[in-house]
PDB file of C-alpha atoms in Angstrom:
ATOM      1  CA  UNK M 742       7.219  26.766   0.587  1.00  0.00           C
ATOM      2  CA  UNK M 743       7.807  26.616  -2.980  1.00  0.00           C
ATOM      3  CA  UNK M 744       6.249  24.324  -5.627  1.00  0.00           C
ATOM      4  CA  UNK M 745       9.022  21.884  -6.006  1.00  0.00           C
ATOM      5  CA  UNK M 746       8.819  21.503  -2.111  1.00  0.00           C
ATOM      6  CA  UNK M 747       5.308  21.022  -1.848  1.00  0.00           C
ATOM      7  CA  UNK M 748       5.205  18.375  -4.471  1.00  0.00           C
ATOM      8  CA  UNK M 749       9.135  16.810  -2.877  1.00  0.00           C
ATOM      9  CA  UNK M 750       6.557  16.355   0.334  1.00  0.00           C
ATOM     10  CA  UNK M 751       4.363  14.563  -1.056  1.00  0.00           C
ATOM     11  CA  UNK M 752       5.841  12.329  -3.415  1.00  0.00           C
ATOM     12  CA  UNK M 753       6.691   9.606  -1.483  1.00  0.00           C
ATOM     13  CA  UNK M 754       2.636   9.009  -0.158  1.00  0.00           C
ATOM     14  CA  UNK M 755       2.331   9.489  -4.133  1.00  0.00           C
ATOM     15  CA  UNK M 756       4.916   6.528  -5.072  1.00  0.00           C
ATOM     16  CA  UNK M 757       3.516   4.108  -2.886  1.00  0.00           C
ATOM     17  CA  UNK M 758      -0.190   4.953  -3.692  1.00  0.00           C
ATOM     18  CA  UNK M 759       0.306   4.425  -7.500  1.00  0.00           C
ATOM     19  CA  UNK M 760       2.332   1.163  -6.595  1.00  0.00           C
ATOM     20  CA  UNK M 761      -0.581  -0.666  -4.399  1.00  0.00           C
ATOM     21  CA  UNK M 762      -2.644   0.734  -7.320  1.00  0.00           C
ATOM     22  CA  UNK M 763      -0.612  -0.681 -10.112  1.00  0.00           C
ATOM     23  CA  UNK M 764       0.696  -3.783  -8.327  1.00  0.00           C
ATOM     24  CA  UNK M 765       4.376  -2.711  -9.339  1.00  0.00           C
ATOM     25  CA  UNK M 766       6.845  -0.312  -8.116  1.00  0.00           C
ATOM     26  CA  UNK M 767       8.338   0.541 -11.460  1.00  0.00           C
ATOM     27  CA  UNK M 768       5.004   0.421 -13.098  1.00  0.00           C
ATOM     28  CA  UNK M 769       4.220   2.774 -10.487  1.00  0.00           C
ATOM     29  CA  UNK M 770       6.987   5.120 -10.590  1.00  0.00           C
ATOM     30  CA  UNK M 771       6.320   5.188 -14.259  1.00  0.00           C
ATOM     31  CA  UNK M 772       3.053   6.945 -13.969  1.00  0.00           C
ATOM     32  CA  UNK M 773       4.460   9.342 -11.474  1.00  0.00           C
ATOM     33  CA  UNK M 774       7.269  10.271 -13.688  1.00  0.00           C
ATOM     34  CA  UNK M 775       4.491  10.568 -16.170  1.00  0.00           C
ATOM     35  CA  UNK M 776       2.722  12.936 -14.002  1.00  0.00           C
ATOM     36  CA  UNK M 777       5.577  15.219 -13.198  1.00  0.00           C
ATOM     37  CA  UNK M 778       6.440  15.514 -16.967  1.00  0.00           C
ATOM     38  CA  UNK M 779       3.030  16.315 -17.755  1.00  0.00           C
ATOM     39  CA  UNK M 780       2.943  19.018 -15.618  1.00  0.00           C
ATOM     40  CA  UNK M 781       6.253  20.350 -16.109  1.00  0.00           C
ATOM     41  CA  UNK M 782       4.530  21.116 -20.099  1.00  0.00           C
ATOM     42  CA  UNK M 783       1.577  22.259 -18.862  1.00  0.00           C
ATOM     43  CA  UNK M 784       1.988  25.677 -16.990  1.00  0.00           C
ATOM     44  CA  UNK M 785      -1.625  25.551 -16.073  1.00  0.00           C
ATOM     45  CA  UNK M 786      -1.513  21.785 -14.562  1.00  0.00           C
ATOM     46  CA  UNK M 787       1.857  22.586 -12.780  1.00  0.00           C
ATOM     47  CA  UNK M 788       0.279  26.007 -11.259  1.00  0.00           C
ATOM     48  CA  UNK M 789      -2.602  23.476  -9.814  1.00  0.00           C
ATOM     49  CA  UNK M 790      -0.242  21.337  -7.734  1.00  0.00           C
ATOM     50  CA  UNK M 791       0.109  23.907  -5.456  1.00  0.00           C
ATOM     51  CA  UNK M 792      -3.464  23.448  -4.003  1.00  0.00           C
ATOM     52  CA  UNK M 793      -1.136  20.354  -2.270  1.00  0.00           C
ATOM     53  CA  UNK M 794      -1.877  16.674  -2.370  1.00  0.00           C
ATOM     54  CA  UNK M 795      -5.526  16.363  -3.870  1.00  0.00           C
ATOM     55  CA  UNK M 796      -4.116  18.214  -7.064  1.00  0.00           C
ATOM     56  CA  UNK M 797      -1.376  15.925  -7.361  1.00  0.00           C
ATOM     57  CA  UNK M 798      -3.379  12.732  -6.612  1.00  0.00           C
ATOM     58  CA  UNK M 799      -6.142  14.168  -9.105  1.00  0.00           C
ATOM     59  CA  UNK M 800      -3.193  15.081 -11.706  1.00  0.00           C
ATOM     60  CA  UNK M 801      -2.102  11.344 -11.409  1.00  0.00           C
ATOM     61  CA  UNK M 802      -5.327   9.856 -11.491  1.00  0.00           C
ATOM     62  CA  UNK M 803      -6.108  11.801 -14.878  1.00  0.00           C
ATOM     63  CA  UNK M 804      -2.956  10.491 -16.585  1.00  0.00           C
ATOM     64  CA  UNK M 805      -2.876   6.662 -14.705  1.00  0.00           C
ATOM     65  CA  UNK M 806      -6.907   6.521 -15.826  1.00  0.00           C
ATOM     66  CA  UNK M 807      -6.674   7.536 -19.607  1.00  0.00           C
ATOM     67  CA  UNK M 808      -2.957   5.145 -20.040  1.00  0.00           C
ATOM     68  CA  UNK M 809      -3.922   1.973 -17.497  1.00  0.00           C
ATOM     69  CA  UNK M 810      -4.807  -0.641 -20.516  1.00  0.00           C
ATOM     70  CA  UNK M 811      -2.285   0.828 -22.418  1.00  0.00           C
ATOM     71  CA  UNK M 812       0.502  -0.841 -19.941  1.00  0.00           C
ATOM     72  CA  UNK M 813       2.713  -3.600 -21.236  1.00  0.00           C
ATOM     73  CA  UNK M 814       2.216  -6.925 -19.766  1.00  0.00           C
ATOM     74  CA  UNK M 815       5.395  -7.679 -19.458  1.00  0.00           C
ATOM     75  CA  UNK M 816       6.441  -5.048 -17.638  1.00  0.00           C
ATOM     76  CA  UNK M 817       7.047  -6.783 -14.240  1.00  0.00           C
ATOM     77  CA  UNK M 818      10.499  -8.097 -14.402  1.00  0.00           C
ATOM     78  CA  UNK M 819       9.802 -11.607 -12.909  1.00  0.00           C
ATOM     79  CA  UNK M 820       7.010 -13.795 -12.234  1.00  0.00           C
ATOM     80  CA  UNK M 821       5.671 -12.236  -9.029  1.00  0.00           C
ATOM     81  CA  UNK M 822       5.365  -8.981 -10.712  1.00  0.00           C
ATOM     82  CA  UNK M 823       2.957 -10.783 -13.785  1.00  0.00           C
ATOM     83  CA  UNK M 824       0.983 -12.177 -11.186  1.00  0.00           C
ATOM     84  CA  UNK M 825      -0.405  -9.267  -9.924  1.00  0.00           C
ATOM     85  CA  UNK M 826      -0.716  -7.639 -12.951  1.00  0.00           C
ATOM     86  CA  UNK M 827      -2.771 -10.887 -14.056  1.00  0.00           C
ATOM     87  CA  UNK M 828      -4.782 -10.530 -10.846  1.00  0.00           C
ATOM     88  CA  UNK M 829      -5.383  -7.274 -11.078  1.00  0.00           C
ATOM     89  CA  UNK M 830      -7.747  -7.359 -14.353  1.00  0.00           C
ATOM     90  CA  UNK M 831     -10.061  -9.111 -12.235  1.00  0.00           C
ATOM     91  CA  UNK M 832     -10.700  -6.148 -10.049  1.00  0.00           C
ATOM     92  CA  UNK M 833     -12.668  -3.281 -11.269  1.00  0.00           C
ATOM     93  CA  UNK M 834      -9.919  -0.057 -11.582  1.00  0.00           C
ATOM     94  CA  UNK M 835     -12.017   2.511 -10.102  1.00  0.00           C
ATOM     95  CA  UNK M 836     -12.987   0.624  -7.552  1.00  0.00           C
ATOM     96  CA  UNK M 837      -9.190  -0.068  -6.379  1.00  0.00           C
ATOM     97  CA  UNK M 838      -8.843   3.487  -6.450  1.00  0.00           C
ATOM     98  CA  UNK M 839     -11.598   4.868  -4.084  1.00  0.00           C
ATOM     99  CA  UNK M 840     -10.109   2.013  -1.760  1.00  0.00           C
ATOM    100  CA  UNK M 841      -6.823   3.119  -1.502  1.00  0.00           C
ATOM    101  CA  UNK M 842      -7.493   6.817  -1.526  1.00  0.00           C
ATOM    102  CA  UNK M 843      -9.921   6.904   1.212  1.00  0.00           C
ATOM    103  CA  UNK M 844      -7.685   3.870   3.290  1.00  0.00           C
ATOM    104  CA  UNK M 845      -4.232   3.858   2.410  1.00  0.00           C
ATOM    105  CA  UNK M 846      -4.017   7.499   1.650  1.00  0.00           C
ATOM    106  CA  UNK M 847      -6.555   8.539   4.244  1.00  0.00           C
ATOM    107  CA  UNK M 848      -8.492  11.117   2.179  1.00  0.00           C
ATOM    108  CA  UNK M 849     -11.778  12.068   2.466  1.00  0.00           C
ATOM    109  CA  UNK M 850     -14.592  11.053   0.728  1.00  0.00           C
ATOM    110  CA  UNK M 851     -15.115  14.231  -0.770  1.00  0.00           C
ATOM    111  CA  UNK M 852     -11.550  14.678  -1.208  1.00  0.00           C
ATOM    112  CA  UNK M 853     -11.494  11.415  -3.077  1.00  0.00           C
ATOM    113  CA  UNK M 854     -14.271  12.533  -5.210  1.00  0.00           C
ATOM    114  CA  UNK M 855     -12.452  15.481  -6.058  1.00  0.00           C
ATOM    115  CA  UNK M 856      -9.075  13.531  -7.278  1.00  0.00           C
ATOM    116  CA  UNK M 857     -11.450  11.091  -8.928  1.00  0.00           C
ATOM    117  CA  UNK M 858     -13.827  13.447 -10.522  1.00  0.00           C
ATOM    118  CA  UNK M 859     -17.105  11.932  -9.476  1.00  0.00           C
ATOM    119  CA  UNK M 860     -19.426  12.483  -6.899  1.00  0.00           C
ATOM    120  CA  UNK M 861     -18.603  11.072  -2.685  1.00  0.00           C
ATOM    121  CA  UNK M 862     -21.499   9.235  -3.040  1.00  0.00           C
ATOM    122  CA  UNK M 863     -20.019   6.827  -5.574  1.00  0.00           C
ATOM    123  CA  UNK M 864     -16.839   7.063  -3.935  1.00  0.00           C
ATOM    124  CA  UNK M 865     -18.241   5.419  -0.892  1.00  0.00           C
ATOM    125  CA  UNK M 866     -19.774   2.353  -2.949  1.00  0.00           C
ATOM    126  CA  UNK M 867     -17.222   1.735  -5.172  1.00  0.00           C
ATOM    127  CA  UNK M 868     -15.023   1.728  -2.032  1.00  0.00           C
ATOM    128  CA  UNK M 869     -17.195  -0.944  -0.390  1.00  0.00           C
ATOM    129  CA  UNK M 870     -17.809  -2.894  -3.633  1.00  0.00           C
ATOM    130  CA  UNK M 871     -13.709  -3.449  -3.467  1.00  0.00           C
ATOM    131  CA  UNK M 872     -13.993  -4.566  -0.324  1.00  0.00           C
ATOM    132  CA  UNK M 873     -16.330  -7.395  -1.129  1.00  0.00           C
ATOM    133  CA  UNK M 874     -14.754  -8.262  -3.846  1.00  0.00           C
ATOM    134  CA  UNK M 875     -11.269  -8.164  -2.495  1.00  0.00           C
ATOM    135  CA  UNK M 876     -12.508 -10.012   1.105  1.00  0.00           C
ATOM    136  CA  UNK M 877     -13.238 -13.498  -0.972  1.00  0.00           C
ATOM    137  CA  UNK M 878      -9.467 -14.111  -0.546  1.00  0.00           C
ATOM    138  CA  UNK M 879      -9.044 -17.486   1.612  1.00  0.00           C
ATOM    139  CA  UNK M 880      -8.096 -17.373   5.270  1.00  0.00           C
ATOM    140  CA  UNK M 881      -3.936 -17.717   5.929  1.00  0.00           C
ATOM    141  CA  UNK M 882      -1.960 -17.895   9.000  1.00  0.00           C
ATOM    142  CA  UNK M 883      -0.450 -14.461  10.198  1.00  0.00           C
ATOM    143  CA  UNK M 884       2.787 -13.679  12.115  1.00  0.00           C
ATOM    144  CA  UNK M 885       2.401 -10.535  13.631  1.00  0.00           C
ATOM    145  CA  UNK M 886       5.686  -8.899  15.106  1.00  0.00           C
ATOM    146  CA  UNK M 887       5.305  -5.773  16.845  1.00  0.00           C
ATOM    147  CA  UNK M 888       6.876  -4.923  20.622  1.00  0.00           C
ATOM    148  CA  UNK M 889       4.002  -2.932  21.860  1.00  0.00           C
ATOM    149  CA  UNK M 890       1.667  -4.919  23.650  1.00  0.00           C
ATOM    150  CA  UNK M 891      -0.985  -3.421  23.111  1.00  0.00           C
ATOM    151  CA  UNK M 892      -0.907  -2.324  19.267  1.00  0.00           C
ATOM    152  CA  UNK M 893      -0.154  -6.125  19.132  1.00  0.00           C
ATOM    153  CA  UNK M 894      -3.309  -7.526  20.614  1.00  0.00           C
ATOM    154  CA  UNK M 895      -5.320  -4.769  18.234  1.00  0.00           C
ATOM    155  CA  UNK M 896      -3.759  -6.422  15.211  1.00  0.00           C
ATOM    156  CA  UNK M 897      -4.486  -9.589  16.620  1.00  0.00           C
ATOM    157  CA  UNK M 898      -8.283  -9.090  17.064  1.00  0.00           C
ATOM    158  CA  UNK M 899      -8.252  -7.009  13.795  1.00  0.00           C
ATOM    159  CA  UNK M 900      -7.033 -10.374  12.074  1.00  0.00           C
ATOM    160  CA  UNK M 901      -8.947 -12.843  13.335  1.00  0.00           C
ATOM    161  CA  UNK M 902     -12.089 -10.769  12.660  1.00  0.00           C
ATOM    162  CA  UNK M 903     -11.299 -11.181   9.173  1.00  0.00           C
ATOM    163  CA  UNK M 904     -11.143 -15.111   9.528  1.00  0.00           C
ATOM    164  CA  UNK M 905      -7.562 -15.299   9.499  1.00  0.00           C
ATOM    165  CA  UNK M 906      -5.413 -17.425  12.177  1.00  0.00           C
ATOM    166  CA  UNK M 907      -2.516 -15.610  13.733  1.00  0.00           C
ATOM    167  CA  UNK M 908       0.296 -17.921  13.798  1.00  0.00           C
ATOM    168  CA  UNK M 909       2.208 -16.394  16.289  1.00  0.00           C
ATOM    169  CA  UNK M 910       3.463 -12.976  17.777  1.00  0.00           C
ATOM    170  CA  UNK M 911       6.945 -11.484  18.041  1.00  0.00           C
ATOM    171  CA  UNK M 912       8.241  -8.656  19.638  1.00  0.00           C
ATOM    172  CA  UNK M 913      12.278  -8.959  18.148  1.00  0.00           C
ATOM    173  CA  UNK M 914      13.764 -10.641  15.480  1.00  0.00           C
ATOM    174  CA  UNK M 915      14.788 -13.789  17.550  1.00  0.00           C
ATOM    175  CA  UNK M 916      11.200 -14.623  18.495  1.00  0.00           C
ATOM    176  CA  UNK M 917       9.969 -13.943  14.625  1.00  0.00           C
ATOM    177  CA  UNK M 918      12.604 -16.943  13.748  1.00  0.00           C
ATOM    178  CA  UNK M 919      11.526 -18.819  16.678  1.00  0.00           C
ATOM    179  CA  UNK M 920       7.904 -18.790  15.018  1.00  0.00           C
ATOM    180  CA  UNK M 921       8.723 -19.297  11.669  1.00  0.00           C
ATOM    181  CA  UNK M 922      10.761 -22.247  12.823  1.00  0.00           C
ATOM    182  CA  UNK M 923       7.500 -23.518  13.967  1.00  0.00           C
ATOM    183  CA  UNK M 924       4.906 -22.717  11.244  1.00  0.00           C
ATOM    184  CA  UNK M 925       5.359 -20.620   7.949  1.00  0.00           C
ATOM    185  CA  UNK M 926       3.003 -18.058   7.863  1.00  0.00           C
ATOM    186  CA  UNK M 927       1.059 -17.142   4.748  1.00  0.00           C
ATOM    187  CA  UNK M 928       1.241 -13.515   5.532  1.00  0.00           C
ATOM    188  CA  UNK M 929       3.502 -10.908   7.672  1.00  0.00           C
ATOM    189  CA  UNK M 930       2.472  -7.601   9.713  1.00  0.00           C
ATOM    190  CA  UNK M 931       5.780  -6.042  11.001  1.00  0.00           C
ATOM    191  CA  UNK M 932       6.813  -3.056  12.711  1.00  0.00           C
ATOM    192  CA  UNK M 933       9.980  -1.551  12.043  1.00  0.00           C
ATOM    193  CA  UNK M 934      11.976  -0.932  15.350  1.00  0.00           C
ATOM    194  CA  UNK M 935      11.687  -3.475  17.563  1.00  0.00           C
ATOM    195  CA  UNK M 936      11.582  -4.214  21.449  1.00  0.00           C
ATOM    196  CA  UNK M 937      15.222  -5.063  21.866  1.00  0.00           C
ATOM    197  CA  UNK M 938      16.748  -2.889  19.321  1.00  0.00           C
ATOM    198  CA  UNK M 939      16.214  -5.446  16.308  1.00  0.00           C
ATOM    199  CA  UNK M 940      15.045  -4.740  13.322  1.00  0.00           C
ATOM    200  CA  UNK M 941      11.316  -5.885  11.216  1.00  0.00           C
ATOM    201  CA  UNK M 942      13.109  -4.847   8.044  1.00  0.00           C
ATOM    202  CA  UNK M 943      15.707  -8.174   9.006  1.00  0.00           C
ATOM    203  CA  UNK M 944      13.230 -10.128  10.356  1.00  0.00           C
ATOM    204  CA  UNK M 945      11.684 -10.079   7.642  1.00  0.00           C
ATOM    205  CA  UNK M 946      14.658 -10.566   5.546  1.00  0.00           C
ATOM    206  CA  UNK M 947      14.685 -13.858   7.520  1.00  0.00           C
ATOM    207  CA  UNK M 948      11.270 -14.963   6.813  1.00  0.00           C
ATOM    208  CA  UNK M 949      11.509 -14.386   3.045  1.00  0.00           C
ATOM    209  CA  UNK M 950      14.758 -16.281   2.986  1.00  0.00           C
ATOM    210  CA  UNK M 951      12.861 -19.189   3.792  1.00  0.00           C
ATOM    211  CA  UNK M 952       9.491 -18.650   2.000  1.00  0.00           C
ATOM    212  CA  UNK M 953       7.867 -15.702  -0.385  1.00  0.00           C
ATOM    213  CA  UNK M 954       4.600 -14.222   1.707  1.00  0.00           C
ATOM    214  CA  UNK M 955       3.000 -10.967   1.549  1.00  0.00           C
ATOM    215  CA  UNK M 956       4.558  -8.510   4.066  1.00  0.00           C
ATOM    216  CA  UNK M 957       2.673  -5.364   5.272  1.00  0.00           C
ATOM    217  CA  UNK M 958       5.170  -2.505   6.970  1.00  0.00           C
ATOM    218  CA  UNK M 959       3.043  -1.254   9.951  1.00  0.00           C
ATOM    219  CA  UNK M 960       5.281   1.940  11.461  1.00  0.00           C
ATOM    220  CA  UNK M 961       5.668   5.446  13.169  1.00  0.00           C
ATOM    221  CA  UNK M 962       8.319   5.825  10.954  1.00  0.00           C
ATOM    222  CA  UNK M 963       7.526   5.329   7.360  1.00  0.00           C
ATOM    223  CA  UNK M 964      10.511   7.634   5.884  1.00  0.00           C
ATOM    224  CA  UNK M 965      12.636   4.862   6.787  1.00  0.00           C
ATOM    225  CA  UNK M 966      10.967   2.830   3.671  1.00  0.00           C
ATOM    226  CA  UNK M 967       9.982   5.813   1.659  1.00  0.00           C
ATOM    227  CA  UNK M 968      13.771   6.638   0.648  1.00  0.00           C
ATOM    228  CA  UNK M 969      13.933   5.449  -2.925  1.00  0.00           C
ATOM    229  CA  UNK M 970      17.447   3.594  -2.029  1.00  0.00           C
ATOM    230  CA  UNK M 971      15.935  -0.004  -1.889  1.00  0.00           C
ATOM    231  CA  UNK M 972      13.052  -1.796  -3.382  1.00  0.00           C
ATOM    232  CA  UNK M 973      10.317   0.138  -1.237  1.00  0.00           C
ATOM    233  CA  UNK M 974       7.233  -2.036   0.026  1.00  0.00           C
ATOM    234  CA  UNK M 975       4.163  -1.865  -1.879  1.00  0.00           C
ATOM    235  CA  UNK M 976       2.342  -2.422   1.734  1.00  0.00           C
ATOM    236  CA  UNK M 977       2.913   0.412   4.079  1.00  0.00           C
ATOM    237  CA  UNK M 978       0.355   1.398   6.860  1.00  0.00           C
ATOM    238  CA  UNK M 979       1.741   4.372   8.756  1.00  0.00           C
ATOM    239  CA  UNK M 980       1.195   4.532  12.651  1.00  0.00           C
ATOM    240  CA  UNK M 981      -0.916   5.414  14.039  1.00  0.00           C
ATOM    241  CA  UNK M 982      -3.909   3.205  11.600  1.00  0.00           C
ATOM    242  CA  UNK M 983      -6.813   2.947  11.391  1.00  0.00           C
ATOM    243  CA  UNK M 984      -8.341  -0.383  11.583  1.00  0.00           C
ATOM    244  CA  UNK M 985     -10.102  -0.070   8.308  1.00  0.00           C
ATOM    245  CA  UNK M 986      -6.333   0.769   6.393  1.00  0.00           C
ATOM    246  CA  UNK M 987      -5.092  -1.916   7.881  1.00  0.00           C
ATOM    247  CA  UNK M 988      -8.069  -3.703   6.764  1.00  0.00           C
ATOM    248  CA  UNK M 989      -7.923  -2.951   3.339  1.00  0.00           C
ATOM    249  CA  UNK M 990      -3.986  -3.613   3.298  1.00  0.00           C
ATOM    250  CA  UNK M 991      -4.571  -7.334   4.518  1.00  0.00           C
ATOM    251  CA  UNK M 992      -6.796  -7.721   1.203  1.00  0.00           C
ATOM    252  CA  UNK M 993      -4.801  -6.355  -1.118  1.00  0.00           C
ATOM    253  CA  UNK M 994      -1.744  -7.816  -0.570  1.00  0.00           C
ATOM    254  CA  UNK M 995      -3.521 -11.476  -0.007  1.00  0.00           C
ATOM    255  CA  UNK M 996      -5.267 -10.576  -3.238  1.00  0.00           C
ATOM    256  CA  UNK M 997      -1.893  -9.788  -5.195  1.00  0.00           C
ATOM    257  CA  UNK M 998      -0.265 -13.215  -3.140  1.00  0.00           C
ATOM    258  CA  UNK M 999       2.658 -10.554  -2.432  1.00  0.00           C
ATOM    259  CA  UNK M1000       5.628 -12.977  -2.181  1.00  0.00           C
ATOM    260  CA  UNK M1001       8.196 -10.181  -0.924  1.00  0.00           C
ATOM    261  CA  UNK M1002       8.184  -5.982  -1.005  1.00  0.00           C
ATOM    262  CA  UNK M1003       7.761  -5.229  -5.085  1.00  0.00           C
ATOM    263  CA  UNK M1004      10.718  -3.996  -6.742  1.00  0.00           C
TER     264      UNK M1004
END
């Protein structure tokens, strides 16, 4: 497989790492563009990517880490964007970052440590000291629409042991509207394809119509997002999770007050 097809792989689990990290999908896709270009004048950086992901994480990291204070403020083009980017200064950078790497990205401790340049021993505590200080979010009511039963009452559990209320449960757009018509939730875990052929993507397109919350994308089929054609979601947890990404996806986006998928 040759470079450019190695790096074409990975690049869309890149994107949506650096915009959870950054809060912003352009700000994001800046630093990845960034990335690229560095390596593309740097024969020896751009020979390194094809040890796969972990040298393109740890390529990003290096250039994200020595430019993140550097960013404009005003680079989010509305208000929801500056909102996260205020929030984010109150959360220590390096701890967001062994978070999502060893969560969202499901790598390793060691392999985070590698990407990071520091030891897995540090990777683990700063990953735990972003829990705790991402988990002092208050509780919210959650909608949870998903059409298998069981992955359903896992989410369910997995919620309220975070000392959230789930609103309600869907299994197809018509019973998401039925809930909302009921109670507004403050936040929104939806699967893509849906019992009877419906879709989460309009579903939620329904809910946000009415009200900005946080949506997190929870899928077996995460390409369907990943395509670059649409504002992507800065929340996506592919199938099948693990409790703890799931976990960790819950806090971030109650932590950012996602109104609506970044764009």
């Amino acid at each position: 497989m040759s470079l450019g097809d190695q790096i074409a792989r990975n690049l869309p689990y890149l994107r949506r790492y650096a915009r959870a990290l950054t809060g912003s999908q352009a700000t994001g896709d800046a630093f990845v563009r960034a990335t690229l270009e560095a390596a593309l004048a740097d024969s020896e950086l751009k020979q390194s990517l094809e040890g796969g992901r972990v040298p393109l994480y740890r390529a990003f990291n290096k250039v994200w880490s020595s430019a993140y204070m550097d960013v404009p403020e005003t680079v989010g083009s509305d208000e929801h964007e500056g909102a996260a980017q205020d929030r984010l200064k109150s959360v220590t950078p390096l701890n967001r970052q062994a978070l999502l790497l060893t969560t969202l990205e499901d790598f390793s401790p060691e392999q985070a440590a590698e990407i990071m340049d520091i030891s897995a021993e540090d990777i683990e505590r700063l990953a735990q000291e972003a829990v705790s200080e991402i988990d002092r979010e208050s509780a919210t009511s959650v909608l949870i629409i998903e059409d298998e039963p069981l992955i359903s009452m896992q989410l369910e559990d997995l919620v309220t042991s975070l000392g959230h209320d789930v609103c309600g449960t869907a299994a197809t757009r018509t019973q998401a509207q039925e809930v909302v018509a009921e109670k507004t939730p403050g936040l929104v875990l939806a699967d893509i394809q849906l019992a009877d052929g419906s879709s989460g993507l309009d579903a939620v397109d329904d809910i946000l119509a009415i009200s900005s919350v946080p949506v997190i994308f929870i899928t077996a089929y995460p390409e369907r997002l990943l395509t670059g054609d649409r504002p992507e979601p800065t929340y996506l947890v592919t199938k099948p999770f693990q409790e703890q990404t799931v976990r960790a996806a819950i806090s971030q986006a109650l932590f950012f007050g996602s109104s609506r998928p970044l764009g």
